[in-house]
Coordinates of C-alpha atoms and ligand atoms in Angstrom, one line a residue:
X1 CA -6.3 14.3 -4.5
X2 CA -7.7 11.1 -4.8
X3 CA -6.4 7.5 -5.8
X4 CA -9.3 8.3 -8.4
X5 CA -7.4 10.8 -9.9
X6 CA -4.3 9.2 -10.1
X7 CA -6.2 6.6 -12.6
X8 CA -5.7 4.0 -10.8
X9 CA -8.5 1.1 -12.1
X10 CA -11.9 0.2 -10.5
X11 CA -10.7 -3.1 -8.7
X12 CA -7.9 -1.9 -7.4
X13 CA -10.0 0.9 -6.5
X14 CA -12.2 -0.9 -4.5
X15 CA -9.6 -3.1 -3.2
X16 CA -8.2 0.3 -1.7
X17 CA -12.0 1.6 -0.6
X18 CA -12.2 -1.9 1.3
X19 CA -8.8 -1.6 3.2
X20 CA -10.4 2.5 4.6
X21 CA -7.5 4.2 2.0
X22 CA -9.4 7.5 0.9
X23 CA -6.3 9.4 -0.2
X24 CA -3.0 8.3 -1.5
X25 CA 0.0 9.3 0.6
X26 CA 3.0 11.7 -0.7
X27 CA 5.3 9.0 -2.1
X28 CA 1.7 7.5 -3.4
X29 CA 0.7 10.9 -5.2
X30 CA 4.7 11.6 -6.5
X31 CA 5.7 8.4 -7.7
X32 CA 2.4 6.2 -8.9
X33 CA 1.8 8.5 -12.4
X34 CA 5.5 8.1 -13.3
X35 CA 5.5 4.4 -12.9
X36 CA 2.1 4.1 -14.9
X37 CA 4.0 5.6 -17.9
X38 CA 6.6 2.8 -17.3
X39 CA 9.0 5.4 -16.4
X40 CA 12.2 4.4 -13.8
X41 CA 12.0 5.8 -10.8
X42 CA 14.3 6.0 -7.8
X43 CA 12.6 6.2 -4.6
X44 CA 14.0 8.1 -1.5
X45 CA 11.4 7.3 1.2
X46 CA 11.4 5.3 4.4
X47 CA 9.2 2.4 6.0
X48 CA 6.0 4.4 6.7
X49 CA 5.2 6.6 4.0
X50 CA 3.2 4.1 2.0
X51 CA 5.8 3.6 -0.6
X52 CA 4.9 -0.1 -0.8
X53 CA 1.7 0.7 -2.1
X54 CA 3.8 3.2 -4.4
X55 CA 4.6 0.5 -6.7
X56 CA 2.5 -2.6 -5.9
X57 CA -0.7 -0.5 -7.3
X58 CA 0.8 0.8 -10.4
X59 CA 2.4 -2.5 -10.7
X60 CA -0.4 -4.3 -10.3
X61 CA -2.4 -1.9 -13.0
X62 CA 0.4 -2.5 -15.5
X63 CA 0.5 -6.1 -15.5
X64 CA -3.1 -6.1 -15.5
X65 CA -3.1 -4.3 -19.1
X66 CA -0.3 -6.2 -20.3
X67 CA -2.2 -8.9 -22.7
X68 CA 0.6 -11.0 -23.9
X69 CA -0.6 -13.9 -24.8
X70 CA 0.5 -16.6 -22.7
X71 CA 0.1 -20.1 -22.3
X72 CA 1.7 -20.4 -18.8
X73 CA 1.9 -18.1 -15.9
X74 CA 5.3 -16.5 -16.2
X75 CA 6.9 -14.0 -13.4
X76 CA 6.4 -10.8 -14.4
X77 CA 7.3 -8.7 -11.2
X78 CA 10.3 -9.4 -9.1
X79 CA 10.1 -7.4 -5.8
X80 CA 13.6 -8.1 -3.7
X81 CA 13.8 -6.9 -0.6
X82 CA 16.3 -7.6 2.5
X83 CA 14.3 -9.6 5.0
X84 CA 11.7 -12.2 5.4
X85 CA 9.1 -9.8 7.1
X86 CA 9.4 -6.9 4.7
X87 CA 8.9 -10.4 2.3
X88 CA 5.4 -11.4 4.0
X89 CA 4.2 -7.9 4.2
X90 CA 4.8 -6.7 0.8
X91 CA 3.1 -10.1 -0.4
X92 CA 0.2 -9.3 1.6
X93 CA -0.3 -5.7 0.0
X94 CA 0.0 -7.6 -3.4
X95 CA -2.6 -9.6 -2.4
X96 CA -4.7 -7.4 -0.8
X97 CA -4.6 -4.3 -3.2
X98 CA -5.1 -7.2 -6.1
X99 CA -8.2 -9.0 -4.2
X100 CA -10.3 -7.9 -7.6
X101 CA -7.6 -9.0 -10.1
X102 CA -6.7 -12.8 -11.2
X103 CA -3.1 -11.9 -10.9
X104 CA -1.1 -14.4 -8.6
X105 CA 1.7 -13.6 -6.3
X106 CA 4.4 -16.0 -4.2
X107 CA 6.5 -15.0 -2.1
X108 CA 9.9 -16.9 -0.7
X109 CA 12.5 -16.7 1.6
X110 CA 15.4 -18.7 3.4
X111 CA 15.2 -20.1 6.7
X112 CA 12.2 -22.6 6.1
X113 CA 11.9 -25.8 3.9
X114 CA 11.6 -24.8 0.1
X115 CA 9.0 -27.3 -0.8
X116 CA 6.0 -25.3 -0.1
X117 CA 7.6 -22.0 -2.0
X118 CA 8.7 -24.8 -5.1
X119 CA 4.8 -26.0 -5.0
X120 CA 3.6 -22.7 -5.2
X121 CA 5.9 -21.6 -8.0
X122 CA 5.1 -24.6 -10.0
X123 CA 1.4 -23.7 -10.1
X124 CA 2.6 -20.3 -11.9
X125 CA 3.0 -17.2 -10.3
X126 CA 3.0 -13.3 -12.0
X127 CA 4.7 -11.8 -8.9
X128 CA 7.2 -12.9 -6.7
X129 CA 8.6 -11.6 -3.9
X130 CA 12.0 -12.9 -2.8
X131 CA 14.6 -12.1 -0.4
X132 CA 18.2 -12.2 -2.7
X133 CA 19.3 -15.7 -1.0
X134 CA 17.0 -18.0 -1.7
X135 CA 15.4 -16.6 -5.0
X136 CA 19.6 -17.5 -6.1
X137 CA 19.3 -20.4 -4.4
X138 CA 15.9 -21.5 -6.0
X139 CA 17.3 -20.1 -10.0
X140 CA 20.3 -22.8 -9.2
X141 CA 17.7 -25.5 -8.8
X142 CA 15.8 -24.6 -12.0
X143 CA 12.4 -23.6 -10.4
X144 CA 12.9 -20.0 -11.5
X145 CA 13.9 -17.9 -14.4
X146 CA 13.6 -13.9 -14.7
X147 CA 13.4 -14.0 -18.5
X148 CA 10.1 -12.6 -18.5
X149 CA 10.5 -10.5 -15.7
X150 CA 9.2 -6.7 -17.3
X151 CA 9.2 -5.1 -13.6
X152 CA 11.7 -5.3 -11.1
X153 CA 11.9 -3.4 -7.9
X154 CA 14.8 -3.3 -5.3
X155 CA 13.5 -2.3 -2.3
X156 CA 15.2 -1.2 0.9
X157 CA 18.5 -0.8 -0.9
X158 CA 20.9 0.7 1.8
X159 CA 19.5 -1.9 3.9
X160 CA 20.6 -4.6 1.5
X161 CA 23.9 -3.4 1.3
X162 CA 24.3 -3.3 5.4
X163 CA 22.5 -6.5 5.3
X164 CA 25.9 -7.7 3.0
X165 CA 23.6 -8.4 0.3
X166 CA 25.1 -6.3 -2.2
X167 CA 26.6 -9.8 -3.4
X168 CA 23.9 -11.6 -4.5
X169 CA 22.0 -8.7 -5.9
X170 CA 25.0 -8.5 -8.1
X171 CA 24.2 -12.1 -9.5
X172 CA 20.6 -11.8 -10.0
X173 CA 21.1 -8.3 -11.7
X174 CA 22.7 -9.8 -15.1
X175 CA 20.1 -12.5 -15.1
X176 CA 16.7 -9.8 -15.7
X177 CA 16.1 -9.1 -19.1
X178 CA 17.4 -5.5 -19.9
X179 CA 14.6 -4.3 -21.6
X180 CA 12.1 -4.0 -17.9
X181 CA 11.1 -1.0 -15.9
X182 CA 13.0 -0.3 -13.0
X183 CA 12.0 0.9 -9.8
X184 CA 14.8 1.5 -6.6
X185 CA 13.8 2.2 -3.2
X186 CA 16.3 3.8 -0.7
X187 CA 15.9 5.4 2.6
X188 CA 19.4 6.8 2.9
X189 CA 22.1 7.3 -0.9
X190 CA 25.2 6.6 0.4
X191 CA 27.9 6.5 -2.3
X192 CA 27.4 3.2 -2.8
X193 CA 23.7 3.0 -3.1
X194 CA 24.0 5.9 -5.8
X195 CA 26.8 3.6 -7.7
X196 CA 24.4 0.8 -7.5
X197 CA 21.2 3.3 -9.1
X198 CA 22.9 4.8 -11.6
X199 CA 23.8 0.9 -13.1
X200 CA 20.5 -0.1 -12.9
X201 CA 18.6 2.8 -13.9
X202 CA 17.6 4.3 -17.1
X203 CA 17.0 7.9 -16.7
X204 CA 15.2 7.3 -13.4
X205 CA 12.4 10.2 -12.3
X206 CA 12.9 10.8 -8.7
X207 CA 10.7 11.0 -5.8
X208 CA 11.2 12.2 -2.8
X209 CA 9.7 12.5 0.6
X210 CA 10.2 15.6 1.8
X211 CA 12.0 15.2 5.3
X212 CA 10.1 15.1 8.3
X213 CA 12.2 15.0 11.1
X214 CA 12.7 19.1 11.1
X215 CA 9.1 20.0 12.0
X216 CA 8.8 18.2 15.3
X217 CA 11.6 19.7 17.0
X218 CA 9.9 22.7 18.8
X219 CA 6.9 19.9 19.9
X220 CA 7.0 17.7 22.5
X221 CA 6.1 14.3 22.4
X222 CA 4.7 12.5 24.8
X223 CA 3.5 8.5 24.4
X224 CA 1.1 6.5 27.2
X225 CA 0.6 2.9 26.6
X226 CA -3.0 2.3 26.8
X227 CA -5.6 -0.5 26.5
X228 CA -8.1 0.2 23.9
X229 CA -11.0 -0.3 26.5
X230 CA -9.1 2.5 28.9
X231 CA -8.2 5.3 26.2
X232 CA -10.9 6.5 27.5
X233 CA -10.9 7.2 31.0
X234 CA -7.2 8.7 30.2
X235 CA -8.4 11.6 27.4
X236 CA -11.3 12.5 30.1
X237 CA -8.2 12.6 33.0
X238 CA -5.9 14.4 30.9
X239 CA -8.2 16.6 29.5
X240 CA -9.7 17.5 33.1
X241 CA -5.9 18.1 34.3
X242 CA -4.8 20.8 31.6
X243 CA -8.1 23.2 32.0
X244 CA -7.9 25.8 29.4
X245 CA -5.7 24.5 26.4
X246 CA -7.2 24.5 23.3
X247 CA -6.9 20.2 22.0
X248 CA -6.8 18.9 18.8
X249 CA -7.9 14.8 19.5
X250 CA -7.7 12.5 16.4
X251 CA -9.9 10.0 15.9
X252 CA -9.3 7.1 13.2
X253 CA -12.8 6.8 12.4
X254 CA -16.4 9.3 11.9
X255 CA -18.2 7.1 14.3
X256 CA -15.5 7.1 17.0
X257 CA -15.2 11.0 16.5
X258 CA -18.9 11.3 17.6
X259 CA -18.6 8.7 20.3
X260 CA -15.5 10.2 21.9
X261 CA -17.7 13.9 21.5
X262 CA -20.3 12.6 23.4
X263 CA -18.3 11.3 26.1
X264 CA -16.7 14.1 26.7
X265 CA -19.7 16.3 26.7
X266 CA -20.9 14.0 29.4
X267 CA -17.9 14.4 31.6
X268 CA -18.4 18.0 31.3
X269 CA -15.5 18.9 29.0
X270 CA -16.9 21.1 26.2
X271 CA -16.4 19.3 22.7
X272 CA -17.0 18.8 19.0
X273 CA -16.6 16.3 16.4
X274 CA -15.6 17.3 12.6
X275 CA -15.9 15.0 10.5
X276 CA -16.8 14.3 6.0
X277 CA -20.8 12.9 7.4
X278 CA -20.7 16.7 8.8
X279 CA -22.4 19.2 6.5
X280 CA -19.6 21.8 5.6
X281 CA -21.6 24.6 7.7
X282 CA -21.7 22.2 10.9
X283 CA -18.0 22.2 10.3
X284 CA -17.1 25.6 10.0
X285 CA -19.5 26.4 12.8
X286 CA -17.3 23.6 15.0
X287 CA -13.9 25.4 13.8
X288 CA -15.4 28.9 14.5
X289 CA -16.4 27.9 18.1
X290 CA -12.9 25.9 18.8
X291 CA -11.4 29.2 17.0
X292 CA -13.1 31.5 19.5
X293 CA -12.4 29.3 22.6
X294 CA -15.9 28.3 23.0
X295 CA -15.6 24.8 22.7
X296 CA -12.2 23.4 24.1
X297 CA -11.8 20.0 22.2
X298 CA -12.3 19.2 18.8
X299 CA -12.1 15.8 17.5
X300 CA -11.4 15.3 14.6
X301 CA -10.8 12.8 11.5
X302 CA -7.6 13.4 9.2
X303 CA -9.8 14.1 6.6
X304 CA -12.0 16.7 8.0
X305 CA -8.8 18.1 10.1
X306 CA -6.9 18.6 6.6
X307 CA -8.1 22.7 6.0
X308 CA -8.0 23.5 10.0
X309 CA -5.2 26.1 10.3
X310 CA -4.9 27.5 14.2
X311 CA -2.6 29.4 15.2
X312 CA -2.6 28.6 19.0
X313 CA -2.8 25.3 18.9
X314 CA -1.2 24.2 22.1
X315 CA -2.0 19.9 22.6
X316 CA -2.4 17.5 19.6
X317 CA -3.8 13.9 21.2
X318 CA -3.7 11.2 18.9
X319 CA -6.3 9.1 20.3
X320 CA -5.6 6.5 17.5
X321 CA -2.5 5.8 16.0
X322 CA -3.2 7.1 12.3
X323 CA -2.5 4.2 9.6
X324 CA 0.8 5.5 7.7
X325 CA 3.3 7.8 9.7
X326 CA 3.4 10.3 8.1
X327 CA 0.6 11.1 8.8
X328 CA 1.5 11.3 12.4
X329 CA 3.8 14.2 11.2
X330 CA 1.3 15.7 9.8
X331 CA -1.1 15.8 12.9
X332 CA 1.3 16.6 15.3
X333 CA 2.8 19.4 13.3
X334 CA -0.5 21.7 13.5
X335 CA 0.6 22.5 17.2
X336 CA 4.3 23.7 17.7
X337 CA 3.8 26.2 14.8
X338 CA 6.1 29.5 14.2
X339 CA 8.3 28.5 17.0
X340 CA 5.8 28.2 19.4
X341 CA 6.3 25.5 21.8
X342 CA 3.5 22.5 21.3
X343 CA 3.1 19.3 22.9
X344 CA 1.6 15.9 21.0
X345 CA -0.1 13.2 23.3
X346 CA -0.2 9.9 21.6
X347 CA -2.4 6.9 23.0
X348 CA -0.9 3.1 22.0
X349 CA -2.6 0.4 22.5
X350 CA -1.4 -3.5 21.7
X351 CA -2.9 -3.9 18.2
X352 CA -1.0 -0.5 17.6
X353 CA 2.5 -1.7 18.9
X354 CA 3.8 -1.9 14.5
X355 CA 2.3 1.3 14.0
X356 CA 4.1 2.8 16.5
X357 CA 6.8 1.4 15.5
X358 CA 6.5 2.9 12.1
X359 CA 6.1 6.2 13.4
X360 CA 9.8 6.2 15.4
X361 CA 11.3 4.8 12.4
X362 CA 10.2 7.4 10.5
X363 CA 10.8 10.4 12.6
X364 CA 14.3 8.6 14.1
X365 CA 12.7 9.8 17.3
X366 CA 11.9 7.3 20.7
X367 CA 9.0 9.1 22.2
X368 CA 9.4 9.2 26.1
X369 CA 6.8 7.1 27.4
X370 CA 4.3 8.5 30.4
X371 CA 2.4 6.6 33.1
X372 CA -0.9 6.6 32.8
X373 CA -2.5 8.0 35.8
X374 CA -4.1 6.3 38.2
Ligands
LIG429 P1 4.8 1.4 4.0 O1 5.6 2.6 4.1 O2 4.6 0.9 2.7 O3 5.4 0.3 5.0 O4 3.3 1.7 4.6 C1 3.1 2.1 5.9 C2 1.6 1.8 6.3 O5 0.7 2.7 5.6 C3 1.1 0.4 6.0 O6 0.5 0.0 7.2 C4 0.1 0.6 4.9 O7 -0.9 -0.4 4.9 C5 -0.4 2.0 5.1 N1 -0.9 2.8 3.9 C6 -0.2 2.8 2.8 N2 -0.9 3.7 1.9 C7 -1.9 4.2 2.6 C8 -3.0 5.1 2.3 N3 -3.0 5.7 1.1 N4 -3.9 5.4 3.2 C9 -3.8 4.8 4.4 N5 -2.9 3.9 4.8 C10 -1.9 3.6 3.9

């Protein structure tokens, strides 16, 4: 499936194409259609599965077709969320994903001077993003009302409530109209959290992602942290240590995949590259020869690596850290199948360190880290 089918519109479209997004992710898939219909949804998904994008771009859409007319820019979208980074990053999906639309977004938080955030808002703004402190603090002053406010989303909810926020979510709540759409994020329901829903929802659809955790247990996970200029000399060392497995290498991009191919080949480690520039008989002819044992190595791009089913599939090597982390689930979980034991090699480099990041949060696993050979 594609963000295409989903019917999502042609500048957010090529927003999405810009940013390398060919496919949406689960929570993507799940949740965008419902909230296009201006349904309610509550959310169960953690950092990593791409749920921001989950209701930025069918918020985004929505507003987009909502022609009141209006003399002045008046907020729309309230995203709340519990800290200043989750703040700045959702902001910058808002703006990226809406590069094609003439929608504007602001977002504030506490613990810098207001008078930028006050200048901004002044100017008009559709969406704001706040953290639950200062957005209070700002309504006091009179630089903010939420009577226009026709989408609200409460993101990171059990966080919130660890956070102590519960409070001041309390006190905004009464002050949105009560005719908006509604959509709550959650990693975790505790009893509380599920109190807090049910008051704010109206007959929510929910989406979940399916848990993750489960799959990786029989595979073992190995990380190395690497420079991007040495990746490298490290696949050719590993690969040259472990002689006859079968490895699965996966490659962020078509023109890396053919790179990496070639530099194996020329260290004498047998290899192919699948990839969507690949004509769909080169493919199968690369799958039938990594099947067979011919070639050892196939790299591979998630894309083209979607219909490979192996069986034996001992070493997955993520060469690049993939984007969203589930997608590292994903990868990782074509080796380790039917109990058999598997092993997942993943190569970090510095401009990786968040996606790595995202990738332990989501599994709630540390990898063990591995020197890299001299
Ligand atoms: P989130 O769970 O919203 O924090 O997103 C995790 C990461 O996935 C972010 O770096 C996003 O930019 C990225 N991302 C979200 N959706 C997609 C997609 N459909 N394809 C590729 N990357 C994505």
């Amino acid at each position: 499936m594609t963000f295409k089918d989903l019917k999502i519109i042609e500048p957010i479209l090529k927003a999405l194409d810009e940013k390398g997004y060919q496919n949406p992710t689960a929570i993507q898939r799940e949740a965008i259609p419902h909230v296009l219909t201006g349904r309610d949804l509550l959310g169960l998904a953690q950092t990593g599965t791409g749920k921001t994008a989950a209701f930025a771009i069918p918020i985004l859409q929505l507003l987009n077709e909502d022609k009141r007319p209006s003399q002045k820019r008046q907020i729309r979208s309230l995203i709340l969320t519990p800290t200043r980074e989750l703040a700045i990053q959702i902001h910058e999906c808002f703006r990226q994903y809406g590069s094609y639309m003439g929608l504007r977004s602001c977002v504030i938080f506490g613990g810098v001077k207001q008078k930028a955030q006050t200048d901004e808002l002044k100017q008009g703004v559709d969406i704001l993003i706040a953290t639950p402190g200062r957005l209070l603090d700002l309504m006091s002053q009179g630089f903010i009302s939420l009577d226009s406010i026709t989408h609200f989303v409460l993101d990171e909810a059990d966080r919130m409530l660890d956070m102590g926020f519960i409070h001041d979510i309390k006190r905004i709540l009464p002050k949105l109209p009560v005719e908006r759409q509604t959509l709550f994020f959650s990693a975790t329901m505790p009893q509380a959290i599920t109190a807090l829903s049910q008051r704010i929802l109206r007959h929510p659809v929910r989406v979940e992602t399916t848990p993750v955790s489960s799959t990786v247990d029989t595979i073992s996970q190995y990380l190395y942290y690497v420079e991007k200029a040495e990746k490298k000399n490290l696949l050719v060392n590993l690969l040259r240590k472990e002689k006859d497995q079968a490895v699965l290498v996966f490659s962020k991009t078509k023109h890396g995949a053919d790179k990496l191919a070639r530099v194996l080949n020329k260290a004498g480690i047998g290899s192919e590259a699948i990839h969507g520039n690949k004509s769909q008989n080169a493919r199968q002819n690369a799958l039938a020869n990594f099947k067979s044992g011919k070639t050892r190595v196939l790299i591979a791009t998630d894309i083209a690596a979607r219909g490979i089913d192996i069986h034996s599939l001992e070493v997955v090597i993520n060469y690049d850290l993939p984007d969203v982390a589930e997608t590292y689930v994903h990868r990782i979980g074509r080796t380790g199948r039917a109990g058999n034991k598997g092993v997942a090699l993943s190569f970090c480099s510095q401009e990786e360190y968040r996606l790595l990041n995202d990738i332990q949060k989501l599994t709630g696993k540390k990898l063990n880290t591995m020197a890299v050979p001299a």
